[in-house]
Short mmCIF file of C-alpha atoms in Angstrom, two decimals:
data_model
loop_
_atom_site.label_atom_id
_atom_site.label_comp_id
_atom_site.label_asym_id
_atom_site.label_seq_id
_atom_site.Cartn_x
_atom_site.Cartn_y
_atom_site.Cartn_z
CA MET A 17 0.07 -0.07 -0.10
CA LEU A 18 1.13 3.25 -1.32
CA LYS A 19 1.33 5.11 2.74
CA GLU A 20 2.42 8.66 1.97
CA TYR A 21 4.26 10.74 -1.19
CA PHE A 22 6.21 13.71 -1.51
CA ASN A 23 7.69 15.46 -4.60
CA ASP A 24 11.32 16.28 -3.46
CA ALA A 25 11.03 19.44 -5.66
CA TRP A 26 7.74 20.62 -4.03
CA LEU A 27 8.42 19.43 -0.64
CA PRO A 28 9.84 22.95 -0.17
CA ILE A 29 6.99 25.16 -1.60
CA LEU A 30 4.65 22.83 0.83
CA GLN A 31 6.89 23.74 3.80
CA HIS A 32 6.67 27.59 3.16
CA ASN A 33 2.94 27.33 3.08
CA HIS A 34 2.81 25.01 6.24
CA LEU A 35 1.12 22.54 4.00
CA GLU A 36 3.35 19.20 4.52
CA SER A 37 1.15 16.94 6.27
CA PHE A 38 -2.09 15.12 5.58
CA GLU A 39 -4.07 17.06 8.46
CA ALA A 40 -3.22 20.48 6.67
CA LEU A 41 -4.01 19.66 3.33
CA TRP A 42 -7.11 18.04 4.35
CA GLU A 43 -8.62 21.33 6.16
CA LEU A 44 -7.23 23.79 3.43
CA ASN A 45 -10.53 25.64 1.80
CA LYS A 46 -12.36 22.40 2.77
CA ASP A 47 -15.60 23.00 1.34
CA GLU A 48 -14.62 25.29 -1.59
CA TRP A 49 -15.60 23.18 -4.34
CA PHE A 50 -14.40 23.38 -8.09
CA GLU A 51 -17.07 21.22 -8.62
CA PRO A 52 -19.63 19.25 -6.41
CA PRO A 53 -18.59 16.04 -4.61
CA ASN A 54 -19.56 12.64 -5.87
CA TYR A 55 -21.46 10.92 -3.34
CA ARG A 56 -21.56 6.98 -3.92
CA ARG A 57 -21.96 3.87 -1.16
CA GLY A 58 -21.20 6.17 1.88
CA GLY A 59 -18.47 7.73 0.36
CA TRP A 60 -17.64 10.81 -1.24
CA SER A 61 -14.90 12.50 -3.58
CA GLY A 62 -14.17 15.70 -4.53
CA VAL A 63 -11.56 18.21 -5.74
CA ILE A 64 -10.84 22.14 -4.75
CA ARG A 65 -8.32 24.40 -6.90
CA THR A 66 -6.28 26.77 -5.03
CA SER A 67 -3.00 28.68 -5.13
CA ILE A 68 0.06 28.54 -2.88
CA ALA A 69 2.61 31.03 -2.41
CA LEU A 70 6.36 30.26 -4.00
CA PRO A 71 9.40 30.85 -1.60
CA GLU A 72 10.83 33.24 -4.46
CA GLY A 73 7.49 35.20 -4.50
CA GLY A 74 4.64 34.59 -6.74
CA LYS A 75 1.86 31.95 -6.40
CA VAL A 76 1.51 28.62 -8.27
CA GLY A 77 -2.05 26.47 -9.15
CA VAL A 78 -2.66 23.13 -7.74
CA PHE A 79 -5.54 20.91 -7.52
CA ILE A 80 -6.13 18.90 -4.10
CA LYS A 81 -8.43 15.94 -4.76
CA ARG A 82 -9.80 14.43 -1.53
CA GLN A 83 -11.81 10.97 -0.82
CA GLU A 84 -13.44 9.70 2.36
CA ASN A 85 -14.50 5.99 2.11
CA HIS A 86 -14.30 6.16 -1.75
CA PHE A 87 -12.63 2.70 -2.70
CA PHE A 88 -12.60 -0.34 -4.86
CA ARG A 89 -11.76 -3.91 -4.56
CA SER A 90 -9.86 -5.86 -6.90
CA TRP A 91 -8.34 -9.59 -7.24
CA ARG A 92 -5.03 -7.65 -6.16
CA ASN A 93 -6.87 -6.32 -3.05
CA LEU A 94 -9.31 -8.89 -1.78
CA PHE A 95 -8.73 -8.61 1.93
CA ARG A 96 -7.79 -4.69 2.04
CA LEU A 97 -9.99 -1.66 0.87
CA THR A 98 -7.97 0.88 -1.03
CA ALA A 99 -8.67 4.58 -1.99
CA THR A 100 -9.49 4.58 -5.71
CA LEU A 101 -7.18 8.05 -5.69
CA GLU A 102 -4.12 5.55 -4.83
CA ARG A 103 -4.82 3.64 -8.22
CA GLU A 104 -5.21 7.01 -10.11
CA PHE A 105 -1.88 8.49 -8.27
CA ARG A 106 -0.03 5.15 -9.27
CA ASN A 107 -1.37 5.65 -12.90
CA ILE A 108 0.24 9.52 -13.11
CA LEU A 109 3.68 8.00 -11.53
CA ASN A 110 3.48 5.07 -14.31
CA PHE A 111 2.33 7.54 -17.38
CA ARG A 112 5.08 9.62 -16.23
CA LYS A 113 7.78 7.05 -15.85
CA LEU A 114 6.81 5.36 -19.57
CA GLY A 115 7.02 9.16 -20.65
CA VAL A 116 3.37 9.38 -21.54
CA PRO A 117 2.57 13.02 -20.52
CA THR A 118 0.21 13.92 -17.77
CA LEU A 119 -0.01 15.73 -14.54
CA GLU A 120 2.53 16.55 -12.26
CA PRO A 121 2.04 14.99 -9.04
CA ILE A 122 2.82 16.98 -5.71
CA TYR A 123 1.51 14.61 -3.12
CA TYR A 124 -0.20 11.59 -2.11
CA CYS A 125 -1.28 9.56 0.98
CA GLN A 126 -4.18 7.69 2.50
CA LYS A 127 -5.17 7.50 6.85
CA THR A 128 -7.81 5.97 8.62
CA VAL A 129 -9.18 8.38 10.29
CA ALA A 130 -11.97 7.91 13.14
CA GLY A 131 -12.58 4.68 11.45
CA LYS A 132 -12.92 6.04 7.89
CA LEU A 133 -10.25 5.70 4.82
CA ARG A 134 -9.13 9.18 3.87
CA ALA A 135 -7.03 10.08 0.79
CA ILE A 136 -5.56 12.84 -0.77
CA VAL A 137 -3.98 13.59 -4.04
CA VAL A 138 -2.25 17.29 -4.92
CA THR A 139 -1.08 17.83 -8.59
CA ARG A 140 0.10 21.21 -10.55
CA GLU A 141 -2.53 22.89 -12.15
CA LEU A 142 -2.26 22.69 -15.61
CA ALA A 143 -2.35 26.50 -16.75
CA GLY A 144 -2.94 27.71 -20.12
CA TYR A 145 -4.01 24.49 -21.12
CA GLN A 146 -7.51 24.24 -22.34
CA PRO A 147 -9.51 20.76 -22.64
CA PHE A 148 -10.29 19.32 -26.37
CA ASP A 149 -13.89 19.72 -25.83
CA ALA A 150 -13.69 23.42 -24.75
CA PRO A 151 -15.59 25.93 -26.71
CA CYS A 152 -12.82 26.94 -28.06
CA TYR A 153 -12.32 23.84 -30.17
CA LYS A 154 -15.99 23.30 -30.87
CA PRO A 155 -16.99 22.77 -33.50
CA ILE A 156 -13.38 21.63 -34.68
CA ASP A 157 -14.03 22.70 -38.16
CA GLN A 158 -14.12 26.65 -36.98
CA LEU A 159 -10.08 26.08 -36.81
CA ALA A 160 -8.32 26.77 -39.60
CA LYS A 161 -6.87 23.80 -41.60
CA GLY A 162 -3.13 24.95 -40.53
CA ARG A 163 -4.11 25.12 -37.14
CA ARG A 164 -6.64 22.37 -36.96
CA ARG A 165 -4.79 19.67 -38.71
CA PRO A 166 -1.29 19.78 -36.72
CA LEU A 167 -3.67 19.94 -33.67
CA ILE A 168 -5.56 16.81 -34.42
CA ALA A 169 -2.68 15.12 -35.44
CA ARG A 170 -0.68 16.19 -32.41
CA VAL A 171 -3.39 14.76 -29.83
CA ALA A 172 -3.64 11.44 -32.05
CA LYS A 173 0.20 10.81 -31.97
CA THR A 174 0.04 11.27 -28.05
CA LEU A 175 -2.52 8.61 -27.67
CA ARG A 176 -0.18 6.28 -30.12
CA GLN A 177 2.48 6.99 -27.63
CA MET A 178 0.06 5.86 -24.72
CA HIS A 179 -1.05 2.69 -26.45
CA ASP A 180 2.52 2.10 -27.72
CA ALA A 181 3.46 1.59 -24.01
CA ARG A 182 0.35 -0.81 -23.56
CA LEU A 183 -1.73 1.63 -21.34
CA GLN A 184 -5.40 1.99 -21.95
CA HIS A 185 -7.17 4.85 -20.54
CA ASN A 186 -10.46 3.38 -20.06
CA CYS A 187 -12.56 6.46 -20.04
CA LEU A 188 -10.62 8.46 -23.18
CA TYR A 189 -12.97 11.58 -23.80
CA LEU A 190 -12.13 14.90 -25.05
CA LYS A 191 -12.36 16.71 -21.64
CA HIS A 192 -9.61 14.29 -20.74
CA ILE A 193 -7.14 15.72 -23.15
CA PHE A 194 -6.00 18.75 -22.34
CA VAL A 195 -4.01 20.90 -24.75
CA LYS A 196 -1.58 24.13 -24.78
CA GLU A 197 -0.56 25.66 -27.74
CA GLU A 198 1.85 28.13 -28.57
CA PRO A 199 2.56 30.53 -31.45
CA GLY A 200 4.95 28.51 -33.82
CA GLU A 201 5.54 25.72 -31.73
CA ALA A 202 3.61 22.10 -31.65
CA ALA A 203 0.83 21.64 -29.14
CA ASP A 204 1.59 20.77 -25.65
CA VAL A 205 -0.81 17.14 -25.26
CA ARG A 206 -1.72 16.07 -21.35
CA LEU A 207 -3.84 13.37 -20.31
CA ILE A 208 -5.94 13.24 -16.88
CA ASP A 209 -8.28 11.27 -15.03
CA LEU A 210 -6.25 7.99 -14.95
CA GLU A 211 -8.73 6.25 -12.29
CA LYS A 212 -9.53 3.57 -14.62
CA ALA A 213 -6.46 3.01 -16.71
CA LYS A 214 -4.42 0.32 -17.09
CA TRP A 215 -1.72 -1.79 -18.75
CA ARG A 216 -2.86 -4.51 -21.08
CA PRO A 217 -1.19 -6.82 -23.46
CA ILE A 218 -3.10 -6.26 -26.77
CA ARG A 219 -2.85 -3.07 -28.75
CA SER A 220 -5.66 -3.66 -30.94
CA ILE A 221 -8.13 -4.21 -27.93
CA ILE A 222 -6.66 -1.24 -26.22
CA ALA A 223 -7.21 1.08 -29.69
CA THR A 224 -10.36 -0.12 -29.77
CA ARG A 225 -11.80 0.77 -26.47
CA ASP A 226 -10.18 3.91 -26.23
CA LEU A 227 -10.66 5.02 -29.69
CA TYR A 228 -14.25 4.42 -29.70
CA SER A 229 -14.65 6.03 -26.68
CA LEU A 230 -12.96 9.09 -28.16
CA TYR A 231 -14.88 9.08 -31.45
CA ARG A 232 -18.30 8.70 -29.54
CA CYS A 233 -17.82 11.96 -28.23
CA ALA A 234 -16.33 14.05 -30.78
CA GLU A 235 -19.19 16.10 -31.99
CA GLY A 236 -18.67 18.28 -34.71
CA TRP A 237 -15.19 16.29 -36.11
CA SER A 238 -16.36 15.65 -40.07
CA ARG A 239 -15.33 12.03 -41.39
CA THR A 240 -12.02 13.84 -42.86
CA ASP A 241 -11.13 15.12 -39.65
CA ARG A 242 -11.45 11.46 -38.09
CA LEU A 243 -9.62 9.82 -40.69
CA ARG A 244 -6.84 12.38 -40.71
CA PHE A 245 -6.68 11.83 -36.91
CA PHE A 246 -6.54 8.12 -37.43
CA LEU A 247 -3.79 8.09 -40.04
CA ALA A 248 -2.05 10.36 -37.63
CA TYR A 249 -2.48 7.44 -34.60
CA ARG A 250 -1.52 4.95 -37.41
CA ASP A 251 1.81 6.88 -38.68
CA GLU A 252 0.26 6.20 -42.09
CA ASP A 253 -0.21 8.36 -45.17
CA HIS A 254 -2.88 5.61 -46.41
CA LEU A 255 -4.80 2.90 -44.67
CA SER A 256 -2.93 -0.22 -44.34
CA VAL A 257 -4.85 -3.67 -44.25
CA GLU A 258 -4.17 -3.73 -40.43
CA SER A 259 -5.59 -0.19 -39.83
CA LYS A 260 -8.55 -0.98 -41.94
CA LYS A 261 -9.65 -3.98 -39.67
CA LEU A 262 -8.99 -1.83 -36.50
CA LEU A 263 -11.13 0.94 -38.31
CA ARG A 264 -13.60 -1.46 -38.96
CA ARG A 265 -14.00 -2.52 -35.43
CA ILE A 266 -14.14 0.61 -34.39
CA VAL A 267 -17.23 1.89 -36.76
CA LYS A 268 -19.02 -1.37 -36.08
CA ARG A 269 -18.87 -0.42 -32.25
CA LEU A 270 -20.17 2.91 -32.67
CA VAL A 271 -22.71 1.76 -35.02
CA ASP A 272 -24.09 -1.06 -32.61
CA ASN A 273 -23.91 1.65 -29.91
CA ASN A 274 -26.19 4.02 -31.71
CA ARG A 275 -28.59 1.22 -32.53
CA ARG A 276 -28.89 0.76 -28.63
CA VAL A 277 -29.50 3.97 -27.95
#
């Protein structure tokens, strides 16, 4: 069980703000929710955004996720309760270890307090980034081709990087892909909300699952945009036989889902 983690580079900053303990982070801006907490099975999970002071001056934004009795069981931990935040935090560390761009971790800890399992994870705010379903990207065809094509290709290549590491996101929607654009530079892409991410051995299964989820929520994307995305993901100029098979599986799943709806 992962008890407590500090990012060494951030420990002096936490100490400067008297936030180097679980208790201090738990109480900080306790009820100033960034979004309404999620309640389930007698527990809850919520997140706040706040700014903390830097020792050299200025401030930096951070997100603090908190949970109480919000846990999961698996075949690996049948005999102990594990906070879902532990799973998400381990995935953040694993993605970074494998070179897949995601959040910068600052702190993690879980404790049992008065018989209740509590967990905290702190990450740096993605300042200057926008989720790929933000109004500035909807509909995607509002963007000039010279901007839209490299942006779609950059996102596609980031997802390929994740899948090359045999990592499946499992909840891959546009809102979980954050993008930062700078003039004259390739867009920087980060993947978030990794609670359900997992390693899987078969790449075609990973791709089918994640790209189906992505395409299902990609409102306003033309067939050409989707094809360009897929070609960039596959690193091809024209669809190979293998790529056609994969694309047919994704389209079939989309069609079957629409029929059920």
